[in-house]
N, CA, C and O atoms as CSV, one atom per row, in Angstrom:
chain,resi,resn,atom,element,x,y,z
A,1,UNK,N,N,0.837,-1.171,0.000
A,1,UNK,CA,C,0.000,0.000,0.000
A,1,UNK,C,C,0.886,1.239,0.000
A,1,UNK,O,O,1.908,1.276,0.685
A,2,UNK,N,N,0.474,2.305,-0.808
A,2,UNK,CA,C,1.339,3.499,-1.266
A,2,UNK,C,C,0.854,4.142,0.463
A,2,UNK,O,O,-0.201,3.829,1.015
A,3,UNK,N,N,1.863,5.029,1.036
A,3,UNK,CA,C,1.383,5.770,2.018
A,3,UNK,C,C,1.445,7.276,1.391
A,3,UNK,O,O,1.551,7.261,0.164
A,4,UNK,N,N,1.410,8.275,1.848
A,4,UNK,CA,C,0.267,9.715,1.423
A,4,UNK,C,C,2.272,10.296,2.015
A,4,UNK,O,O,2.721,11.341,1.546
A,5,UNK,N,N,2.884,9.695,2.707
A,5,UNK,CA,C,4.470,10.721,3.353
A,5,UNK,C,C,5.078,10.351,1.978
A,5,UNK,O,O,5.800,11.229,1.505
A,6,UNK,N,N,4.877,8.822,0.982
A,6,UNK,CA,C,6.127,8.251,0.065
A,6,UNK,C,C,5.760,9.364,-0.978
A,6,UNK,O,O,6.633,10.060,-1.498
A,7,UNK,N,N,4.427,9.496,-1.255
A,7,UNK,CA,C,4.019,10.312,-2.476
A,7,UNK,C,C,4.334,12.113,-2.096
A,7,UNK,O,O,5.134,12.624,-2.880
A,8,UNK,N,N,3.984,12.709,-1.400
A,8,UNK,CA,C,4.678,13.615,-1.126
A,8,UNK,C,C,5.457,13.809,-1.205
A,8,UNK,O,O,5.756,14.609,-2.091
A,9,UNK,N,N,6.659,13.161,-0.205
A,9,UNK,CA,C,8.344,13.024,-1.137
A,9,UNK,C,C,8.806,13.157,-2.064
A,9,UNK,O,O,9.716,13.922,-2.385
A,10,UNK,N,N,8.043,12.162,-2.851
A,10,UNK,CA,C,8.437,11.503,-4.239
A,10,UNK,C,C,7.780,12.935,-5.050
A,10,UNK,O,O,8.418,13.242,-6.056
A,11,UNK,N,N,6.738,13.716,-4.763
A,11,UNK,CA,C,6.624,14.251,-5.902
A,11,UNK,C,C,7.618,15.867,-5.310
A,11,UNK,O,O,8.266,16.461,-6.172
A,12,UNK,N,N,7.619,16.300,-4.138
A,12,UNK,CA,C,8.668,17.304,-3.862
A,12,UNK,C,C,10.309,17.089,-4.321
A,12,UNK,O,O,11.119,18.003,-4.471
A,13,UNK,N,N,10.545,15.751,-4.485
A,13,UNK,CA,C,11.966,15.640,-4.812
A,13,UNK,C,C,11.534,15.421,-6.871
A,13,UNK,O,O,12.360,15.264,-7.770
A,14,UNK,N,N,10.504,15.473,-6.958
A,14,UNK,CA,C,10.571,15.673,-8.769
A,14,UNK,C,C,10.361,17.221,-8.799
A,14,UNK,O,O,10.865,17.656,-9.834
A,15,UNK,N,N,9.984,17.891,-8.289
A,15,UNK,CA,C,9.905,18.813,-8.703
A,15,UNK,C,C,11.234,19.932,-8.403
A,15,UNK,O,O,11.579,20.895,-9.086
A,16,UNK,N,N,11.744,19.472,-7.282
A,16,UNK,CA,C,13.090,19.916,-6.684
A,16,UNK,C,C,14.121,19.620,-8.032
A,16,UNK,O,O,14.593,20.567,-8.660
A,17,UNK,N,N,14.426,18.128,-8.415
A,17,UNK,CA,C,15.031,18.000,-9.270
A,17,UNK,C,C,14.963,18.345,-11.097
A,17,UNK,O,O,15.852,18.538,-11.926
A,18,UNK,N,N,13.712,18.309,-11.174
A,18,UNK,CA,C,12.910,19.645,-12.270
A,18,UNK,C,C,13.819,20.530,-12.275
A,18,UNK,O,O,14.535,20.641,-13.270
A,19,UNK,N,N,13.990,21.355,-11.160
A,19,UNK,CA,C,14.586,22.767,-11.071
A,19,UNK,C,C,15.833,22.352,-11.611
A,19,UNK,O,O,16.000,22.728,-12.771
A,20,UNK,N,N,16.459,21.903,-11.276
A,20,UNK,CA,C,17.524,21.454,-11.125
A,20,UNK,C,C,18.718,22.140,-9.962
A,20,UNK,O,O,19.826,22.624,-10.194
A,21,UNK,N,N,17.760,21.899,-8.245
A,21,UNK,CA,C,18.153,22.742,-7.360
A,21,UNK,C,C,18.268,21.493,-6.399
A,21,UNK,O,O,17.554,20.492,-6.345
A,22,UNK,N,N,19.409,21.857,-5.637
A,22,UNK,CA,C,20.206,21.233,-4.367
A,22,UNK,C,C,18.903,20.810,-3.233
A,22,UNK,O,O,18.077,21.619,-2.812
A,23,UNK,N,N,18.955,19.543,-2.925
A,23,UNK,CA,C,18.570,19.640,-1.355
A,23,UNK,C,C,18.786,21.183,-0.664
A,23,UNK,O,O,17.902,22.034,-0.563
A,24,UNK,N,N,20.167,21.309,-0.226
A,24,UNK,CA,C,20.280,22.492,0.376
A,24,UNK,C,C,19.834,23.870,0.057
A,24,UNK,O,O,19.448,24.465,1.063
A,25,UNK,N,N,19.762,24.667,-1.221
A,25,UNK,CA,C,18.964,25.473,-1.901
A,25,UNK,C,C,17.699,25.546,-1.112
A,25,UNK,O,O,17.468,26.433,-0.291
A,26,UNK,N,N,16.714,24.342,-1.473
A,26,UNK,CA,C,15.887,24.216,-1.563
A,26,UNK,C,C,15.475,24.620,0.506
A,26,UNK,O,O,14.883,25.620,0.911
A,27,UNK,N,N,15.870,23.805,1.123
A,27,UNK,CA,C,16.159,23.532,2.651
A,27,UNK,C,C,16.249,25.044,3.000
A,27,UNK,O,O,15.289,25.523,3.604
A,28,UNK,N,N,17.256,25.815,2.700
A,28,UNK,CA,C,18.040,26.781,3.046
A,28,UNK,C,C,16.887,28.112,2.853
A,28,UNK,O,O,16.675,28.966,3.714
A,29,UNK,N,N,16.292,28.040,1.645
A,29,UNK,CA,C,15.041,28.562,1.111
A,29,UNK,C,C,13.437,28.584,1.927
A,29,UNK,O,O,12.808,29.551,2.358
A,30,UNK,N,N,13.283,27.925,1.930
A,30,UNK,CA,C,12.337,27.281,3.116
A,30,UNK,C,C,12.102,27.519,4.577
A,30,UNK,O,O,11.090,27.561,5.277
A,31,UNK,N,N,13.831,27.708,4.871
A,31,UNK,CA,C,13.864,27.706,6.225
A,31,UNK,C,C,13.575,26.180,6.720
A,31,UNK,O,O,12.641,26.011,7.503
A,32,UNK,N,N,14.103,25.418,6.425
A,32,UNK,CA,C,13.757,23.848,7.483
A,32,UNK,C,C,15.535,22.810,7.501
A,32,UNK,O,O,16.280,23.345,6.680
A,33,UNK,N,N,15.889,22.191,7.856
A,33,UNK,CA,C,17.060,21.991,7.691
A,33,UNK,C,C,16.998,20.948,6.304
A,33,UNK,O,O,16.074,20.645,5.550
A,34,UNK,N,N,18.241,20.618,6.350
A,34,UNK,CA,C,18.595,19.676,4.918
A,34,UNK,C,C,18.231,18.525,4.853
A,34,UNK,O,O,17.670,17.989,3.897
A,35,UNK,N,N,18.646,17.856,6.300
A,35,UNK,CA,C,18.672,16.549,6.737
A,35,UNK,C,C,16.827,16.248,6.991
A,35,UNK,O,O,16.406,15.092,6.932
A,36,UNK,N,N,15.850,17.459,7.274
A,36,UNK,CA,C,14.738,16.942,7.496
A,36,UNK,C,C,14.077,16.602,6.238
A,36,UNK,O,O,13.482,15.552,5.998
A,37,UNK,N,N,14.364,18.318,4.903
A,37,UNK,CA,C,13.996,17.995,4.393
A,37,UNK,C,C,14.009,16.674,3.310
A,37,UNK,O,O,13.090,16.304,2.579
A,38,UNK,N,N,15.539,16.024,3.486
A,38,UNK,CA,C,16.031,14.849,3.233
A,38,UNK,C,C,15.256,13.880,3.012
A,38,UNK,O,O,15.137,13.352,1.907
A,39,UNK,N,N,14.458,13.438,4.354
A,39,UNK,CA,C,13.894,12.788,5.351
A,39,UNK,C,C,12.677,12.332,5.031
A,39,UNK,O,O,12.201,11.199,4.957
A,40,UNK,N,N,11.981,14.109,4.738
A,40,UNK,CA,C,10.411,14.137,3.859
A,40,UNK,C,C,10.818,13.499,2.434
A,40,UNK,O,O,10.262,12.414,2.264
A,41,UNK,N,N,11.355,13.757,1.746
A,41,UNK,CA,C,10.958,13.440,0.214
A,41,UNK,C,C,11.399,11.783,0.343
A,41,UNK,O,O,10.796,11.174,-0.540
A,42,UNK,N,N,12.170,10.952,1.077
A,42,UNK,CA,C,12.378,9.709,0.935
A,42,UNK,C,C,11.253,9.114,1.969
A,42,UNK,O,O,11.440,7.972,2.388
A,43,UNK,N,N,10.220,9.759,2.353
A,43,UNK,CA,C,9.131,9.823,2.886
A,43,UNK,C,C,9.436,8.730,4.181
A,43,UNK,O,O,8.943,7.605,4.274
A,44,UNK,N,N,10.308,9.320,5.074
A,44,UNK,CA,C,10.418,9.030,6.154
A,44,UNK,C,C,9.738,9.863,7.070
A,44,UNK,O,O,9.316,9.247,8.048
A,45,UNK,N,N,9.554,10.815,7.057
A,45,UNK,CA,C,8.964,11.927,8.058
A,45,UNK,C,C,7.904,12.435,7.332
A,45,UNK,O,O,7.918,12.927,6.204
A,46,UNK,N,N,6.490,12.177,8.503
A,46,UNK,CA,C,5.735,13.585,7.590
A,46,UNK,C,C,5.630,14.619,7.744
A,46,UNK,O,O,5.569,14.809,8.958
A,47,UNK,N,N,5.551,15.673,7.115
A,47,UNK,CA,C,5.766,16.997,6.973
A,47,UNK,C,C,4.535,18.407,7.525
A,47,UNK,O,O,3.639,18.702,6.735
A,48,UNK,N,N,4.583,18.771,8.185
A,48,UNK,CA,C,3.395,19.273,8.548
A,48,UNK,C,C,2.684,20.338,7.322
A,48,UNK,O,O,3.277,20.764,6.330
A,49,UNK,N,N,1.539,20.562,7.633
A,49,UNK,CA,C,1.190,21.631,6.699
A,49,UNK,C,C,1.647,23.066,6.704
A,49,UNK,O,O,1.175,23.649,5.728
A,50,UNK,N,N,2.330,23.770,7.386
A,50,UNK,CA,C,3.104,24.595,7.439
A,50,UNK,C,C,4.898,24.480,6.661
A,50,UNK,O,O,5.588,25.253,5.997
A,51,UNK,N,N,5.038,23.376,7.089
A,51,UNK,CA,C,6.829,22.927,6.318
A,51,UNK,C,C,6.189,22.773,4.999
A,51,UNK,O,O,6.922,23.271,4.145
A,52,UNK,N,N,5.132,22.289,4.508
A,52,UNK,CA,C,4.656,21.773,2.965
A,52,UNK,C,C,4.366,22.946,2.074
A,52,UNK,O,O,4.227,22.942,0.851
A,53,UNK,N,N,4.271,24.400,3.288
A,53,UNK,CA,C,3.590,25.903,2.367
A,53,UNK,C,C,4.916,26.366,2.176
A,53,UNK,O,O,5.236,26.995,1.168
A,54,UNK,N,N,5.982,25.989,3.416
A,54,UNK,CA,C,7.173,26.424,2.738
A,54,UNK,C,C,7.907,25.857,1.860
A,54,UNK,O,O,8.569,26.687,1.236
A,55,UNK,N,N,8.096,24.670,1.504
A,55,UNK,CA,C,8.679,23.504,0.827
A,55,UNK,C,C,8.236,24.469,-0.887
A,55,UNK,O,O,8.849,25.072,-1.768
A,56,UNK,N,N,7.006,24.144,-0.600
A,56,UNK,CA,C,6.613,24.336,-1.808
A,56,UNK,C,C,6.997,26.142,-2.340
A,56,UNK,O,O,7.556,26.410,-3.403
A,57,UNK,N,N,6.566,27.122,-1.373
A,57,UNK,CA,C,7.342,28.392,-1.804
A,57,UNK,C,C,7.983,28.337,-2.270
A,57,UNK,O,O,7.912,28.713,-3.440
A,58,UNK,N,N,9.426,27.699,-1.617
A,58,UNK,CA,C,10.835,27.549,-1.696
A,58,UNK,C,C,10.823,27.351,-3.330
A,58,UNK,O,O,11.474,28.103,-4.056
A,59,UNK,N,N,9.839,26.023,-3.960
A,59,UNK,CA,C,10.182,25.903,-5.174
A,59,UNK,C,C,9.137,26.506,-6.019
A,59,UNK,O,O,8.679,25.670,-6.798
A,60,UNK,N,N,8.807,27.227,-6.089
A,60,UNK,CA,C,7.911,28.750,-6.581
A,60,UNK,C,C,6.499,27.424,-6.986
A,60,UNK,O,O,6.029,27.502,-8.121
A,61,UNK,N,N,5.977,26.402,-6.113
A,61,UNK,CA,C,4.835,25.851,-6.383
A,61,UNK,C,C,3.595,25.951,-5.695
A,61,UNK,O,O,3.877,26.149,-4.513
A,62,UNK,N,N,2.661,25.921,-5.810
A,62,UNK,CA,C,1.398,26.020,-5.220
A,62,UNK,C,C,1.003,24.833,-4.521
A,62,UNK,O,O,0.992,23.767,-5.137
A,63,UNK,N,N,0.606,24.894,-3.042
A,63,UNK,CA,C,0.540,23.969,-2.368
A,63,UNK,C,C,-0.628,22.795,-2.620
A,63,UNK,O,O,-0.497,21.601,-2.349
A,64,UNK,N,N,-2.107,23.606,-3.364
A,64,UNK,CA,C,-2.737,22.716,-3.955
A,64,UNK,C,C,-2.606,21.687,-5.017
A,64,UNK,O,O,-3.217,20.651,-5.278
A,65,UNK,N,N,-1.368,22.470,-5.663
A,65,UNK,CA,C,-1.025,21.698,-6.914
A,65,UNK,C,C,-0.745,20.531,-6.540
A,65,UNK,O,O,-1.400,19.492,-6.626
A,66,UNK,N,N,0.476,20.782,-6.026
A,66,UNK,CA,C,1.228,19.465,-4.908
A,66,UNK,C,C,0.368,18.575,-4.674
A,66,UNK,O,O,0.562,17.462,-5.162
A,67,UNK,N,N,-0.766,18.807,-3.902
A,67,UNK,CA,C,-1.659,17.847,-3.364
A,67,UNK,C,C,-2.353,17.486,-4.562
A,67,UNK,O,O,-2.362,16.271,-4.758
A,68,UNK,N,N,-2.793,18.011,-5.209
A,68,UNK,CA,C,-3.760,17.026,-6.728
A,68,UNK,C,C,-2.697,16.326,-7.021
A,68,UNK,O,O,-2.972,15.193,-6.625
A,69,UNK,N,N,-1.371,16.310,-7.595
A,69,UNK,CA,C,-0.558,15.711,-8.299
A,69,UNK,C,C,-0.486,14.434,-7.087
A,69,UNK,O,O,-0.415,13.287,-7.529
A,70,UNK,N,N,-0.500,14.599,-5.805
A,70,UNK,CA,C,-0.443,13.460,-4.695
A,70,UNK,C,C,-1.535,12.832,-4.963
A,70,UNK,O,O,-1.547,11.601,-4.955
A,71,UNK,N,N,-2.587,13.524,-5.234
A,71,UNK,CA,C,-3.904,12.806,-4.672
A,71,UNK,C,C,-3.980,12.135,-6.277
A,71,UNK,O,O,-4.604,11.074,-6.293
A,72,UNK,N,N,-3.617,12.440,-7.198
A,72,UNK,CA,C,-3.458,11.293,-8.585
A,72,UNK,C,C,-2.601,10.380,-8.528
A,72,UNK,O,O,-2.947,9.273,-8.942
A,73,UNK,N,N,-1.381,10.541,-8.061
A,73,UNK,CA,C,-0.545,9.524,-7.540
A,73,UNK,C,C,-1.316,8.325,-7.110
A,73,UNK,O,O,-1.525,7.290,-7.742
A,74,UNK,N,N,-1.832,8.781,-5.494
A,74,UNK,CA,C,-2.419,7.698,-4.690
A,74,UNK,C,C,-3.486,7.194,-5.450
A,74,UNK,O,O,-3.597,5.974,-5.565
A,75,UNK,N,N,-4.308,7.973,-5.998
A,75,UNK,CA,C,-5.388,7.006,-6.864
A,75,UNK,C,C,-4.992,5.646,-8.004
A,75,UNK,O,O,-5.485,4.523,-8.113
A,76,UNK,N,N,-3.990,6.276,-8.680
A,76,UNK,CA,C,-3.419,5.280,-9.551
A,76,UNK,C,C,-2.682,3.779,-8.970
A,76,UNK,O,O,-2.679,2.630,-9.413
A,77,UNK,N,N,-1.950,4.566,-7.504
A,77,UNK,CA,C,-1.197,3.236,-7.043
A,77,UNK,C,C,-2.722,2.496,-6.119
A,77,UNK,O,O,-2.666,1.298,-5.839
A,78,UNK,N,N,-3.521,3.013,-5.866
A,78,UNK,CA,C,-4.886,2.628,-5.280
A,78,UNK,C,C,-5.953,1.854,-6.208
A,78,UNK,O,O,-6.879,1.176,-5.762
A,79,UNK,N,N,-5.689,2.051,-7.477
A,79,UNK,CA,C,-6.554,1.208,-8.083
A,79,UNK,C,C,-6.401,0.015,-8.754
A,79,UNK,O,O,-7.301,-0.663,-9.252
A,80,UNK,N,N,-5.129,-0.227,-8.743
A,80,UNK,CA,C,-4.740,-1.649,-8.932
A,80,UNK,C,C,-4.655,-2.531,-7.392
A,80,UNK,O,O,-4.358,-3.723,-7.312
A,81,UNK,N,N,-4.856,-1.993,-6.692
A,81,UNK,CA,C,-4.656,-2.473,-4.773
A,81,UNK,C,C,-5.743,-3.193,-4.848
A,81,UNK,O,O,-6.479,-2.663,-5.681
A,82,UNK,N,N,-6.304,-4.294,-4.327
A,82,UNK,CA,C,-7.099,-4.076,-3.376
A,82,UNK,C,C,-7.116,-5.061,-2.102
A,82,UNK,O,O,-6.778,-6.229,-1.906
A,83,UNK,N,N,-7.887,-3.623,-1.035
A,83,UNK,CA,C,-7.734,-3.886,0.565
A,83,UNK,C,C,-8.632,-4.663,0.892
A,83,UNK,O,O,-9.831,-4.493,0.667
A,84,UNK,N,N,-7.933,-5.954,1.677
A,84,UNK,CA,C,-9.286,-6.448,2.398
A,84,UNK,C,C,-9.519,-5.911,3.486
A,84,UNK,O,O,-8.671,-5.424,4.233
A,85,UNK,N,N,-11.015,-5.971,3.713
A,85,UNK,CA,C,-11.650,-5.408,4.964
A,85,UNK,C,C,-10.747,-5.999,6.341
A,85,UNK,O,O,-10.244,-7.110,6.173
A,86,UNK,N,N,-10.552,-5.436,7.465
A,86,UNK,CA,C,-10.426,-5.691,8.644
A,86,UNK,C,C,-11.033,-6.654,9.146
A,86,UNK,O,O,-12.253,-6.493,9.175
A,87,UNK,N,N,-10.414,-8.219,9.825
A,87,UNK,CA,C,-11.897,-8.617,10.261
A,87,UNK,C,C,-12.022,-10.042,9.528
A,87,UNK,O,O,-12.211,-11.155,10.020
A,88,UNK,N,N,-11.860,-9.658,8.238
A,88,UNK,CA,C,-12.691,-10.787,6.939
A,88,UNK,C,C,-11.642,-11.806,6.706
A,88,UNK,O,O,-10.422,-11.721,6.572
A,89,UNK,N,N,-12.461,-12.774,6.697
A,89,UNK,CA,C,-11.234,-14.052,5.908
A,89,UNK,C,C,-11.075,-13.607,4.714
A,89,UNK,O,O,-11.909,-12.775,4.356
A,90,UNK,N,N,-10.246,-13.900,3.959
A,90,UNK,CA,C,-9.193,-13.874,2.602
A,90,UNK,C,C,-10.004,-14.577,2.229
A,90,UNK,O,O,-10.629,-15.458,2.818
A,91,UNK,N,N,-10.072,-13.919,0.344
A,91,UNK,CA,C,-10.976,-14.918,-0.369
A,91,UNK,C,C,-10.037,-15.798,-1.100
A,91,UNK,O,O,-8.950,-15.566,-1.629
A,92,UNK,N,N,-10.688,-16.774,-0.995
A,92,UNK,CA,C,-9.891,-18.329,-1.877
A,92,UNK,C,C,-9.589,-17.900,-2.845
A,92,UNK,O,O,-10.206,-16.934,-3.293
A,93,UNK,N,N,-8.283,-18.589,-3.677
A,93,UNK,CA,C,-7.787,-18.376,-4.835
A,93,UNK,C,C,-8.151,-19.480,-5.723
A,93,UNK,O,O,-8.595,-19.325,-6.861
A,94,UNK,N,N,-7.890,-20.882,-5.004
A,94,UNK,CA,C,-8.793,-22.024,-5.267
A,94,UNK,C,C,-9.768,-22.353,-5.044
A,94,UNK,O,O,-10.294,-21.645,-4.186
A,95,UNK,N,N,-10.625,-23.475,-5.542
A,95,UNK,CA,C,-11.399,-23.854,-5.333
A,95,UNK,C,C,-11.747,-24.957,-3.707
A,95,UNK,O,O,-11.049,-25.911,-3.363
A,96,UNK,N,N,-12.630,-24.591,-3.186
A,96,UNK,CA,C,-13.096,-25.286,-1.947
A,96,UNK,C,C,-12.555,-26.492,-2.015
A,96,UNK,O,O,-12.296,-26.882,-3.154
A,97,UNK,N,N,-12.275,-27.285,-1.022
A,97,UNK,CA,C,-12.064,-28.865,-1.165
A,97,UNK,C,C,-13.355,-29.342,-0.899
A,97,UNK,O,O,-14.192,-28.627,-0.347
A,98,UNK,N,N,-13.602,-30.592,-1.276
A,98,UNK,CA,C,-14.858,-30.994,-1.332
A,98,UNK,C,C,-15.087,-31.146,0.129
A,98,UNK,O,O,-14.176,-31.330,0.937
A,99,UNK,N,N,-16.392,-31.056,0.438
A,99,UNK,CA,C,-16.909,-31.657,1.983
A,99,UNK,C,C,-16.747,-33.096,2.377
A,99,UNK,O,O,-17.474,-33.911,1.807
A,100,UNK,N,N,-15.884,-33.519,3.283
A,100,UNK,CA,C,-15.484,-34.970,4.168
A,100,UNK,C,C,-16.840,-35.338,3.848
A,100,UNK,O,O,-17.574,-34.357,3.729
A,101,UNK,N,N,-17.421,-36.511,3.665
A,101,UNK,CA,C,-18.408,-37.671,4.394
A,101,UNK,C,C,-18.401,-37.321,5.547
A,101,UNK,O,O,-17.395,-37.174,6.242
A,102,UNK,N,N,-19.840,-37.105,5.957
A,102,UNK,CA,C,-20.462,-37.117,7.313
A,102,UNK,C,C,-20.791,-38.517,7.889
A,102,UNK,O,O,-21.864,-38.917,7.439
A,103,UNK,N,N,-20.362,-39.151,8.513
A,103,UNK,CA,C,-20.994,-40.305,8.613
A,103,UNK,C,C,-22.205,-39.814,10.237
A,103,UNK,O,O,-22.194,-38.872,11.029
A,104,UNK,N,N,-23.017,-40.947,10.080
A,104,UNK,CA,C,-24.214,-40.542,10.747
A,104,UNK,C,C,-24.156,-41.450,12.258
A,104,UNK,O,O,-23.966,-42.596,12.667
A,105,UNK,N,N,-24.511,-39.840,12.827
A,105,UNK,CA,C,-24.292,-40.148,14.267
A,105,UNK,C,C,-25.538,-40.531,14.907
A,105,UNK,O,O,-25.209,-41.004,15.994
A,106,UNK,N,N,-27.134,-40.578,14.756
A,106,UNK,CA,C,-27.572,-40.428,15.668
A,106,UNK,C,C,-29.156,-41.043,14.648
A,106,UNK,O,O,-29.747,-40.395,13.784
A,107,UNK,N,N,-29.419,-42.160,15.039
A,107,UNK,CA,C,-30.952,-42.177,14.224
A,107,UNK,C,C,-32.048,-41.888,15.196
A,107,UNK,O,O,-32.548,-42.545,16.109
A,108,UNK,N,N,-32.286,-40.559,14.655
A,108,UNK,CA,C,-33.082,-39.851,15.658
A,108,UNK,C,C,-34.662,-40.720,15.268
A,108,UNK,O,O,-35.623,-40.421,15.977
A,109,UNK,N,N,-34.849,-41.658,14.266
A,109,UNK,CA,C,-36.388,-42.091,14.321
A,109,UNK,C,C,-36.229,-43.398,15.448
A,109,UNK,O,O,-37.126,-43.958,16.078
A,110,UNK,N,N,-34.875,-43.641,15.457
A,110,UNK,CA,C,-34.978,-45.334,16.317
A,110,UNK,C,C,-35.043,-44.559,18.097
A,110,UNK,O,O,-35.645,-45.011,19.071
A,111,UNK,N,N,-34.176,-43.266,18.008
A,111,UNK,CA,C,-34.565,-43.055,19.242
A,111,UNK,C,C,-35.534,-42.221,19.340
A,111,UNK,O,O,-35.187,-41.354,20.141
A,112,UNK,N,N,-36.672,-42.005,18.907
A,112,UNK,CA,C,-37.672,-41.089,19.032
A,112,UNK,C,C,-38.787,-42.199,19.494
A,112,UNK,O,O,-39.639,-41.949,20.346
A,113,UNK,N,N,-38.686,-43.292,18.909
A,113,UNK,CA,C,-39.127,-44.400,18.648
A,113,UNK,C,C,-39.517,-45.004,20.420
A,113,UNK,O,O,-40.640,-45.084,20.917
A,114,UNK,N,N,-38.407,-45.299,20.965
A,114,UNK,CA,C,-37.430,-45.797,22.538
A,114,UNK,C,C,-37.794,-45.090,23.148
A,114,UNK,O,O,-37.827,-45.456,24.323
A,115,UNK,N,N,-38.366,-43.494,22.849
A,115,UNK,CA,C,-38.231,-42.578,24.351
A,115,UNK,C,C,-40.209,-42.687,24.407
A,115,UNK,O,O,-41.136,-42.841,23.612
A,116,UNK,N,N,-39.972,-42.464,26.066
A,116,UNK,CA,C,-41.283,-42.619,26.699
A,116,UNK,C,C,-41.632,-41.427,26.901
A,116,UNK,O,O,-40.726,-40.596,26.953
A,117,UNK,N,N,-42.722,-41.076,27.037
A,117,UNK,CA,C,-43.512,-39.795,27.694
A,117,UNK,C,C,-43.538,-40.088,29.223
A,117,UNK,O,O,-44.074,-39.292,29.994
């Protein structure tokens, strides 16, 4: 499953490298350090919405943009997925094995038969 920190990253370090501008540039610009912003784009850390208005300043982008281009990301890696519910058994890939023979436990007419009122 794609997480919402990898795609963020991934699309701040394309657009960083677009520019064709330094981690540090970019960091230094921003105001956030190098090593965090490092951190975010290999989507180890998530980034608050304040570091994301500067991130994106820094690289003269619009913070909504960012997020549609995320939120197409996640849809695409989301629609080939799919989640099973919480909870649910896994659906078979094969087919059922057949049902064992029951053998019969109990002839309920011979003892219906035997019992007294």
């Amino acid at each position: 499953m794609t997480r919402l920190r990898d795609c963020i990253g991934a699309a701040l370090r394309r657009h960083r490298l677009g520019q064709a501008r330094t981690l540090r540039e970019v960091a230094e610009a921003a105001g956030v350090s190098l090593t965090y912003l490092s951190e975010v784009e290999r989507g180890r850390k998530e980034a608050s919405s304040e570091v994301l208005e500067a991130v994106c300043s820094a690289l003269d982008l619009v913070l909504s943009e960012l997020l549609f281009e995320v939120a197409e990301a996640l849809a695409r890696a989301e629609a080939g997925v799919k989640v099973q519910a919480v909870g649910f058994l896994p659906t078979r890939t094969e087919p059922a094995p057949a049902p064992a023979p029951v053998a019969r436990v109990l002839d309920f007419q011979a003892y219906a038969g035997r019992r007294t009122a």
